[in-house]
Short mmCIF file of the C-alpha atoms (twelve columns), coordinates in Angstrom:
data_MODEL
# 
_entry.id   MODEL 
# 
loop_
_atom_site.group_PDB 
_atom_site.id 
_atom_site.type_symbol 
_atom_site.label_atom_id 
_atom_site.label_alt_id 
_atom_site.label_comp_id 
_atom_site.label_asym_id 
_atom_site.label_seq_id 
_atom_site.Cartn_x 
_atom_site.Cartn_y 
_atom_site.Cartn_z 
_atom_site.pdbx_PDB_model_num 
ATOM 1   C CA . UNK A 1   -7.681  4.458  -1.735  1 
ATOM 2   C CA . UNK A 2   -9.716  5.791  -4.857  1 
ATOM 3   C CA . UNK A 3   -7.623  8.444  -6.986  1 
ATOM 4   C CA . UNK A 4   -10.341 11.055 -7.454  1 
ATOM 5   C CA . UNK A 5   -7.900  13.492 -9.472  1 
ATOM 6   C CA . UNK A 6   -9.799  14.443 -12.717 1 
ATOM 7   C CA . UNK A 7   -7.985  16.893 -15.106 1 
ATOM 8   C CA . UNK A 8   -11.204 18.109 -16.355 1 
ATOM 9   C CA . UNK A 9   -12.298 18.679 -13.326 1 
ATOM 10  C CA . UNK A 10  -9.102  20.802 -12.448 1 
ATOM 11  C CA . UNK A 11  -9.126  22.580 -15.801 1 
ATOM 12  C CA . UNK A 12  -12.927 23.919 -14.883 1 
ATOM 13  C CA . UNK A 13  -11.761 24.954 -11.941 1 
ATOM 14  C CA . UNK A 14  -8.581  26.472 -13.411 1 
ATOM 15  C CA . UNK A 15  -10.753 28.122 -15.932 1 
ATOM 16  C CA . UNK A 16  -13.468 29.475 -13.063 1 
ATOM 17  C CA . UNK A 17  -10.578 30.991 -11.718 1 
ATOM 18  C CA . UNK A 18  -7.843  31.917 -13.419 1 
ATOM 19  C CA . UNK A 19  -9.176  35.345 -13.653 1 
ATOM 20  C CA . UNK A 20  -8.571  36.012 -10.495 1 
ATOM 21  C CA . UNK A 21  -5.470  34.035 -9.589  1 
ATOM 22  C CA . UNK A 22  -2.550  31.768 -10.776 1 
ATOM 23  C CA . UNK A 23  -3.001  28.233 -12.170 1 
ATOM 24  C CA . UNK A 24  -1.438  27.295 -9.019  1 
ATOM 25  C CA . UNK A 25  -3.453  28.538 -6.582  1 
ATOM 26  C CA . UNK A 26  -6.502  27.084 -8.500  1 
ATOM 27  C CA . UNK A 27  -5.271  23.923 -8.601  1 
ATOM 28  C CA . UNK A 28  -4.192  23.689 -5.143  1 
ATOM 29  C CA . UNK A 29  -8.133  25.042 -4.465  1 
ATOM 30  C CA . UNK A 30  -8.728  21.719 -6.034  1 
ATOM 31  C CA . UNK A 31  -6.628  19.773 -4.961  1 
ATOM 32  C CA . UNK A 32  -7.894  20.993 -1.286  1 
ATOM 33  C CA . UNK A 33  -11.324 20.392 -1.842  1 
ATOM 34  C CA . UNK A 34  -10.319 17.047 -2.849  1 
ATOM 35  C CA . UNK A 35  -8.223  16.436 0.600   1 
ATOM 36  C CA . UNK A 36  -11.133 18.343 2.479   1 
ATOM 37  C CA . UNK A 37  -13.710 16.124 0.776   1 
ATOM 38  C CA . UNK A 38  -12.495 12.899 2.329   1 
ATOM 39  C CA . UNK A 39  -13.614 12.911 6.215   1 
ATOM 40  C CA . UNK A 40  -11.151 9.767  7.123   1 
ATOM 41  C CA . UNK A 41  -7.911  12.461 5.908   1 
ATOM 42  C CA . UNK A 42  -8.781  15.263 7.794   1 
ATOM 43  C CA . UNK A 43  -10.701 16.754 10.974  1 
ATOM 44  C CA . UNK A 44  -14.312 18.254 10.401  1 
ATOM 45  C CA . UNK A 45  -12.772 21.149 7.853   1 
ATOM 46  C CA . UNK A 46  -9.692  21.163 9.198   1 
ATOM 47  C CA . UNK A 47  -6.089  20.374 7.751   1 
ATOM 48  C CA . UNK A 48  -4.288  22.764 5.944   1 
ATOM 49  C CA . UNK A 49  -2.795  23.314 2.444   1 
ATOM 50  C CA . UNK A 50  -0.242  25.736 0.962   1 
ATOM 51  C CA . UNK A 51  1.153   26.371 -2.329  1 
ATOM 52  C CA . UNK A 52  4.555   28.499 -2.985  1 
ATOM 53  C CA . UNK A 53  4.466   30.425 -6.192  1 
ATOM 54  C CA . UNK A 54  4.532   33.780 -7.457  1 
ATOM 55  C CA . UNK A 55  1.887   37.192 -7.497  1 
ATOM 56  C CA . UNK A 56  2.604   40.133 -9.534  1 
ATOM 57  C CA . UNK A 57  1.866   43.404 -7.687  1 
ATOM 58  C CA . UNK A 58  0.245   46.919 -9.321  1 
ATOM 59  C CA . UNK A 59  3.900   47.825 -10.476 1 
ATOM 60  C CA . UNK A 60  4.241   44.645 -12.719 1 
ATOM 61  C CA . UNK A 61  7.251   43.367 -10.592 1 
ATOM 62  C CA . UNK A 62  6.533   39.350 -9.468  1 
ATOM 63  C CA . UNK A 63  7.643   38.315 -6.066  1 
ATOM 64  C CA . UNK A 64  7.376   35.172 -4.443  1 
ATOM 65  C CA . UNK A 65  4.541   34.317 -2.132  1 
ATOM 66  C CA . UNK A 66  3.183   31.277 -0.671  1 
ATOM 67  C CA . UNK A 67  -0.613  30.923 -0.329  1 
ATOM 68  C CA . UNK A 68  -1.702  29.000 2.689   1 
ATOM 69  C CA . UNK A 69  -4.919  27.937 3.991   1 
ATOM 70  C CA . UNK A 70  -6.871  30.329 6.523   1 
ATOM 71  C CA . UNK A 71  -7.682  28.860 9.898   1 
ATOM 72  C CA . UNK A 72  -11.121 27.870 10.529  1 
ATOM 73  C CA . UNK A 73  -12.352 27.035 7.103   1 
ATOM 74  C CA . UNK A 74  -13.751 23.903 5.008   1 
ATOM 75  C CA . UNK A 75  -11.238 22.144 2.991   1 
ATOM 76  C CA . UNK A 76  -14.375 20.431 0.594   1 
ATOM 77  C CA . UNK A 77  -15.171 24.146 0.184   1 
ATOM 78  C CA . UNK A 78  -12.826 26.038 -0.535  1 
ATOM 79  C CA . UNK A 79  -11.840 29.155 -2.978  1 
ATOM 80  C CA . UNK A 80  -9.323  30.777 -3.984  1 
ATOM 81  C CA . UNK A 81  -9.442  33.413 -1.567  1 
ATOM 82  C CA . UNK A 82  -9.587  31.057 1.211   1 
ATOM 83  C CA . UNK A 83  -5.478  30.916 0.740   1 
ATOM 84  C CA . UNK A 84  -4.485  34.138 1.774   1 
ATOM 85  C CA . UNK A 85  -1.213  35.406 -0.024  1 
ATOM 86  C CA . UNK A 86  1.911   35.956 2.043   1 
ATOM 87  C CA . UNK A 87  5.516   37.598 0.535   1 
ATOM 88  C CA . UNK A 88  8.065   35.299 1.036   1 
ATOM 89  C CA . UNK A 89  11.129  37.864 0.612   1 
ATOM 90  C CA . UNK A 90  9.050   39.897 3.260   1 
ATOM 91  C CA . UNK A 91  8.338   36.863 5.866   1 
ATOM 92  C CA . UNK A 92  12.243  36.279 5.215   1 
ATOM 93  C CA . UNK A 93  13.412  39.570 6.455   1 
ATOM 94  C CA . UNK A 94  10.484  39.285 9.397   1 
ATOM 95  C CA . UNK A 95  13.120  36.276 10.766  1 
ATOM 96  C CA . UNK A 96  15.418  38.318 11.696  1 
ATOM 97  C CA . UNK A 97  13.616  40.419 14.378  1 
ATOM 98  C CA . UNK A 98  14.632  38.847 17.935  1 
ATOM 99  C CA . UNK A 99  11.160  38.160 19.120  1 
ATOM 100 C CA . UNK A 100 7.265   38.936 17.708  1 
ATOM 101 C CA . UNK A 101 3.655   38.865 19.684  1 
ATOM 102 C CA . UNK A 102 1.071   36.589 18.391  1 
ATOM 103 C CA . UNK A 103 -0.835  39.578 17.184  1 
ATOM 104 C CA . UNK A 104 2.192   41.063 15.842  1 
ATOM 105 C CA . UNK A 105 2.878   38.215 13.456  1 
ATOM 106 C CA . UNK A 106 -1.158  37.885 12.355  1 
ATOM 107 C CA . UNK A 107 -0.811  41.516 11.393  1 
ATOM 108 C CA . UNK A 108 2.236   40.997 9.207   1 
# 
């Protein structure tokens, strides 16, 4: 196996993006395209890829969140927004409810 990590590489595309999210969301964007890029590892844009870290909302105040990978999209292309946020305290409290549709749990 051929270790195509490149920290230049990752610090462009930290730098492309860091504007509009965390350092760790842009390197998990490359570390997924990297994954994605390499048919024998995954299915035809398939796989996923998640990163737990932190997003600060319009009040200032920083909650947990993991970012994970949306269904149905290209690994070797990915961005950013391509790993939708989800609140981690919020998904915690979601546990407790006894049961949840499908459509129910997509929503929250």
């Amino acid at each position: 196996m051929e270790n195509k990590w490149s920290d230049l590489d990752l610090n462009g595309v930290t730098k492309t993006y860091c504007k509009t999210c965390s350092n760790d969301l842009a390197a998990r964007t490359y570390s997924s395209r990297l994954i994605g890029s390499e048919p024998n590892w995954v299915l035809h844009g398939g796989g996923n890829t998640s990163v737990k870290t932190t997003f600060t909302d319009i009040l200032g105040n920083t909650h947990p969140a993991i970012y994970v990978k949306a269904s149905g999209l290209n690994m070797a292309h990915i961005e950013p927004e391509g790993h939708p946020g989800l609140d981690l305290e919020y998904l915690q409290k979601l546990r407790a409810l006894p049961q949840m549709s499908d459509a129910v749990m997509v929503n929250e």
